[in-house]
Coordinates of C-alpha atoms and ligand atoms in Angstrom, one line a residue:
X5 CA -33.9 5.2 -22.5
X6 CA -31.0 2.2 -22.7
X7 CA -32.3 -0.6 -25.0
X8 CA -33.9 -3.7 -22.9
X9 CA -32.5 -7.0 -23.4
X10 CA -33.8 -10.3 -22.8
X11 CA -31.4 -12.6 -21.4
X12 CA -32.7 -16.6 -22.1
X13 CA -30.6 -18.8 -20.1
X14 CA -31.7 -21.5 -18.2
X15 CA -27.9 -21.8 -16.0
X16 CA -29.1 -19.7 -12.9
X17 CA -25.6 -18.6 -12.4
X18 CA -24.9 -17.4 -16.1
X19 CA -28.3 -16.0 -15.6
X20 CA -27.3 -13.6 -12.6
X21 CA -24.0 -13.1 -14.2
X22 CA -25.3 -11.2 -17.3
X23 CA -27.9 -9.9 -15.4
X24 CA -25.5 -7.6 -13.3
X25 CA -22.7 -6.9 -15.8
X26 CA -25.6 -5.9 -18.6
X27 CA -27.5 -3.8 -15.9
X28 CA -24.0 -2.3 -15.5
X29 CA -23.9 -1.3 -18.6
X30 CA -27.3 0.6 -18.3
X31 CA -29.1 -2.2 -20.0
X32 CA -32.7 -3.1 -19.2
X33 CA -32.5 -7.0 -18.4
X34 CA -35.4 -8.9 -18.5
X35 CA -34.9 -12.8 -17.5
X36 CA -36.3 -15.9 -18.3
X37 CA -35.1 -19.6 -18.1
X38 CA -36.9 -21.3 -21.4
X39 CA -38.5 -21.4 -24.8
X40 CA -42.0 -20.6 -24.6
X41 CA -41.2 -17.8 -21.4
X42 CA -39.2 -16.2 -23.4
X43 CA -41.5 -16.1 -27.0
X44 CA -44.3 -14.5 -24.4
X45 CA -41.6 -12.3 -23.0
X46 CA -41.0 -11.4 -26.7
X47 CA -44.3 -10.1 -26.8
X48 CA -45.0 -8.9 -23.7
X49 CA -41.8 -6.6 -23.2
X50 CA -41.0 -6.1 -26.9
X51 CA -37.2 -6.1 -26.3
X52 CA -34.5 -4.0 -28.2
X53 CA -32.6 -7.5 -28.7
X54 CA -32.3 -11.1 -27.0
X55 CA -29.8 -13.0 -25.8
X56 CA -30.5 -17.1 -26.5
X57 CA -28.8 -19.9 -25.0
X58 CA -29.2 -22.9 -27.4
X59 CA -29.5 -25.7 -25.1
X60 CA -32.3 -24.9 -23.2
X61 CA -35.0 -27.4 -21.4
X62 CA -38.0 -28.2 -23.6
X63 CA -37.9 -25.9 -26.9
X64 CA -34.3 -25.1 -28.1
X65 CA -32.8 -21.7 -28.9
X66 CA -33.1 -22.8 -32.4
X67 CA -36.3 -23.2 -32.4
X68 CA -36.6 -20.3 -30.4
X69 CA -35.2 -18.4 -33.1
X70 CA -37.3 -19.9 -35.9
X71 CA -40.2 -19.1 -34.1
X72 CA -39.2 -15.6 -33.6
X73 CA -38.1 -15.0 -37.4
X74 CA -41.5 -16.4 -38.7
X75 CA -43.2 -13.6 -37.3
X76 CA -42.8 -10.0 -38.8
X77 CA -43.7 -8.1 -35.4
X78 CA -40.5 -10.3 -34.2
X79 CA -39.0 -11.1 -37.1
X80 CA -36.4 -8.2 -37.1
X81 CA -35.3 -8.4 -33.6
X82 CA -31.6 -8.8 -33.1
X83 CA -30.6 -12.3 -31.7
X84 CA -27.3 -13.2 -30.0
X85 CA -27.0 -16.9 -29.0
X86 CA -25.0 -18.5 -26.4
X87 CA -23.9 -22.0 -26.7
X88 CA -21.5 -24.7 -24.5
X89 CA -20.9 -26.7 -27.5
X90 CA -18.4 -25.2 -30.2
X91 CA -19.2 -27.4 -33.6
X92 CA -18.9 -25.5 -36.4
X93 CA -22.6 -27.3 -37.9
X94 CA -24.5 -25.7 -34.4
X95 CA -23.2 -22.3 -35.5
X96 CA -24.1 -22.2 -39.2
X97 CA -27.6 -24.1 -38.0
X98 CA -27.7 -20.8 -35.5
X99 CA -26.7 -17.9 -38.3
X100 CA -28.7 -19.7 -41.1
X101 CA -31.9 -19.4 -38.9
X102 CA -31.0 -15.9 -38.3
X103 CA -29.3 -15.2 -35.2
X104 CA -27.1 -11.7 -35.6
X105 CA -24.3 -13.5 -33.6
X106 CA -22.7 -15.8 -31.7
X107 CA -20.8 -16.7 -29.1
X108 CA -19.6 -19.6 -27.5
X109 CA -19.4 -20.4 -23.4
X110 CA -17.4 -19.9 -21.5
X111 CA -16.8 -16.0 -22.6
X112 CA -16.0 -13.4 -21.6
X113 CA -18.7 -10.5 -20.4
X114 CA -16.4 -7.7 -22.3
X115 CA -16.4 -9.4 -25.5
X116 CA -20.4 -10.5 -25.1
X117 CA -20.8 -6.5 -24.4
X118 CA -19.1 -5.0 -27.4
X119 CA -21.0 -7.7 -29.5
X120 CA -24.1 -6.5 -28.1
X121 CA -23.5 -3.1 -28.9
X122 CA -22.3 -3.5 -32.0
X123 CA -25.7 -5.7 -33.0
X124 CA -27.8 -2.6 -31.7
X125 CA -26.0 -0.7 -34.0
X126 CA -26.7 -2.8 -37.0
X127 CA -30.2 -3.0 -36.0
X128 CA -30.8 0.4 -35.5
X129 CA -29.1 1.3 -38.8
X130 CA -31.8 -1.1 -40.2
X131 CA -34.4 0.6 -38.4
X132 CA -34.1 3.4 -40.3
X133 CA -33.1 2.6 -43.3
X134 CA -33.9 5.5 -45.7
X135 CA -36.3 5.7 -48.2
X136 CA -33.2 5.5 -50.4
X137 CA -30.3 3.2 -50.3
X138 CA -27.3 3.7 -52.8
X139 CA -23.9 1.6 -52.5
X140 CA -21.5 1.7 -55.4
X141 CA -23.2 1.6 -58.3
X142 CA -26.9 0.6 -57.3
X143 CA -29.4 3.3 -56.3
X144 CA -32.8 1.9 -54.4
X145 CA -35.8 3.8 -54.2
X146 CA -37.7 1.9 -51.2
X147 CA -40.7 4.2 -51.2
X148 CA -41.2 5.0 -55.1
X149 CA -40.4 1.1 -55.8
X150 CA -37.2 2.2 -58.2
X151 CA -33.7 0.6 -58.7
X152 CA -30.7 1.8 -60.5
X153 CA -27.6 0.9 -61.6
X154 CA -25.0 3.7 -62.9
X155 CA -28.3 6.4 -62.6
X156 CA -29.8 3.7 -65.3
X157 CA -33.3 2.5 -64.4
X158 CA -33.5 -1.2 -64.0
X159 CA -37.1 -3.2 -64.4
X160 CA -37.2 -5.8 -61.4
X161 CA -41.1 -7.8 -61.1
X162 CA -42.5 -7.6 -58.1
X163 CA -40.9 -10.4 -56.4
X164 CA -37.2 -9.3 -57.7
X165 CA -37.7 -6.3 -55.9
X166 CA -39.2 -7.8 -52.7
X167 CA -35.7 -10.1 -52.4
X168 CA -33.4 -7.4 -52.6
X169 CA -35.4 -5.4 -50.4
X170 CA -35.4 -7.6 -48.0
X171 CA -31.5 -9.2 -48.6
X172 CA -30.9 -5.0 -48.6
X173 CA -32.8 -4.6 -45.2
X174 CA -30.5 -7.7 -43.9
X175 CA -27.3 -6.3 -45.7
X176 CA -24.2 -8.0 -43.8
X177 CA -26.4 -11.3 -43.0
X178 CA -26.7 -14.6 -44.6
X179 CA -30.3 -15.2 -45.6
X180 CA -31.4 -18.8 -46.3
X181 CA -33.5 -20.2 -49.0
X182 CA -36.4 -21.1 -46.8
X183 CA -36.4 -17.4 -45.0
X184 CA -36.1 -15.9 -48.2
X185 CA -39.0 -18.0 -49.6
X186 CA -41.0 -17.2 -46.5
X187 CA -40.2 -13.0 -46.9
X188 CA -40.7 -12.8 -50.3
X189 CA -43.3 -15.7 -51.2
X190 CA -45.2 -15.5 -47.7
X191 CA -45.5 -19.0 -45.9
X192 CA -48.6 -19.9 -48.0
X193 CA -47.1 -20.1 -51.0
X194 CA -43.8 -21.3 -49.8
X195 CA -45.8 -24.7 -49.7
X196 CA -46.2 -24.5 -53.0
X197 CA -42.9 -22.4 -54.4
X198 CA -39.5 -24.7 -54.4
X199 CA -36.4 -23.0 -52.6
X200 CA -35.1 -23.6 -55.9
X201 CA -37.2 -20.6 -56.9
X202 CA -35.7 -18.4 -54.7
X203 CA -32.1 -19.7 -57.0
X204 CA -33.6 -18.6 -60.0
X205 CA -35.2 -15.3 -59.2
X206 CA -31.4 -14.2 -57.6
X207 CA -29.7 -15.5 -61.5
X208 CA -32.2 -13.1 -63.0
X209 CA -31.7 -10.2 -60.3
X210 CA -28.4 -10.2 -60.6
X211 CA -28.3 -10.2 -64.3
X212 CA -30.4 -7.0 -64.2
X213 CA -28.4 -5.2 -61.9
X214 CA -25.0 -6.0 -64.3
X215 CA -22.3 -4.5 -62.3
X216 CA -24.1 -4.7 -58.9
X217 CA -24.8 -7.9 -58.8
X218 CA -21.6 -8.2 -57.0
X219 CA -23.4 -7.6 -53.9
X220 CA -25.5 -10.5 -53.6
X221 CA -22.8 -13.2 -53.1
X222 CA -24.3 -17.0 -52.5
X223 CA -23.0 -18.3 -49.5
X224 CA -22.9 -22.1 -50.7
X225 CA -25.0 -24.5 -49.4
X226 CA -27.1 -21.8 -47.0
X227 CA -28.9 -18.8 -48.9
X228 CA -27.4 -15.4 -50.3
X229 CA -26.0 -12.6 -48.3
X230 CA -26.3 -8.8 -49.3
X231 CA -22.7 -7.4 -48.7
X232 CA -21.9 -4.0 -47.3
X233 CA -18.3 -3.7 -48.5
X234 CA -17.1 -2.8 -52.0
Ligands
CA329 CA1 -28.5 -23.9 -21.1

């Protein structure tokens, strides 16, 4: 079965025109024109991945997104937004509250496609993510809760473990603060926990994983990004 994709896009015409090339493709298209259609779409036709426009009337695609990532059932659901405007600030805004990509109007449908598939194929990677994950000299045991570095075992807390889990399970993104606090602290106790926290627990994770702390790069100004390259 091809992956469904729902297409957010209140321009009729853009609308219909991803609507046919995607269905081309052998994509399952599900359409709706705002915000809150498309957060009961969300959960209605549990979609392999969504394609946002920003500027949308009522609720935004940002806050479309936000919405979306606060929730784990949606949380993890691959997000491409569409935008007229091409400021940098609008894009950053866009990746830092988790969209997978980007792309600006006017584009074109073969580049929008190839992103597309190449966002299902991150996602699915992260899908099924192994019980174990290795990369250079790091070694994660998901299931038995273990890390090491150079076949060393390295003693993370609870909450050290549950950020590179989850900066792991995002590996290629850029994770802010305030998603990182919400993952790892839960949105209770983000009230009370200071994104500053989420500074402090990264110095002391990467000082225990010594030569793999290389992989957790800060990404200044926005949150920390798990990288997937040596
Ligand atoms: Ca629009």
């Amino acid at each position: 079965m091809k992956e469904k994709i729902l297409v957010v896009e209140d321009e009729k015409d853009i609308a219909k025109m991803l609507e046919y090339n995607l269905a081309k493709e052998g994509f399952r298209i599900v359409i709706v024109n705002n915000g809150e259609n498309a957060l009961a779409a969300v959960k209605k036709e549990r979609p392999d991945m969504i394609i946002l426009d920003l500027m949308l009337p009522g609720m935004d695609g940002l806050e479309v997104c936000k919405a979306l990532r606060k929730q784990k059932e949606t949380g993890s659901i691959p997000v491409i937004m569409l935008t007229a405007k091409s400021q940098e600030s609008d894009k950053i805004i866009g990746l830092e509250l988790g969209a997978d990509d980007y792309m600006t109007k006017p584009f074109s449908i073969r580049e929008l496609t190839s992103r597309i598939k190449a966002v299902l194929r991150r996602a699915g990677g992260k899908a099924k993510l192994p019980d174990e994950f290795s990369i250079g000299p790091l070694t994660i045991d998901f299931s038995a809760i273990r890390v090491s570095v150079r076949n060393k075992p390295v003693n993370l807390t609870a909450k050290e473990f549950a950020l590179l889990k989850t900066l792991v399970e995002a590996k290629g993104r850029v994770l802010s603060r305030g998603y990182l606090l919400d993952a790892v602290w839960g949105l209770d106790d983000a009230l009370n926990v200071q994104t500053r926290t989420v500074d402090v627990h990264v110095r002391t994770l990467r000082s225990k994983l010594k030569s793999a702390a290389k992989y957790i790069t800060t990404v200044k100004g926005f949150g920390y990004r798990f990288e997937t390259d040596e």
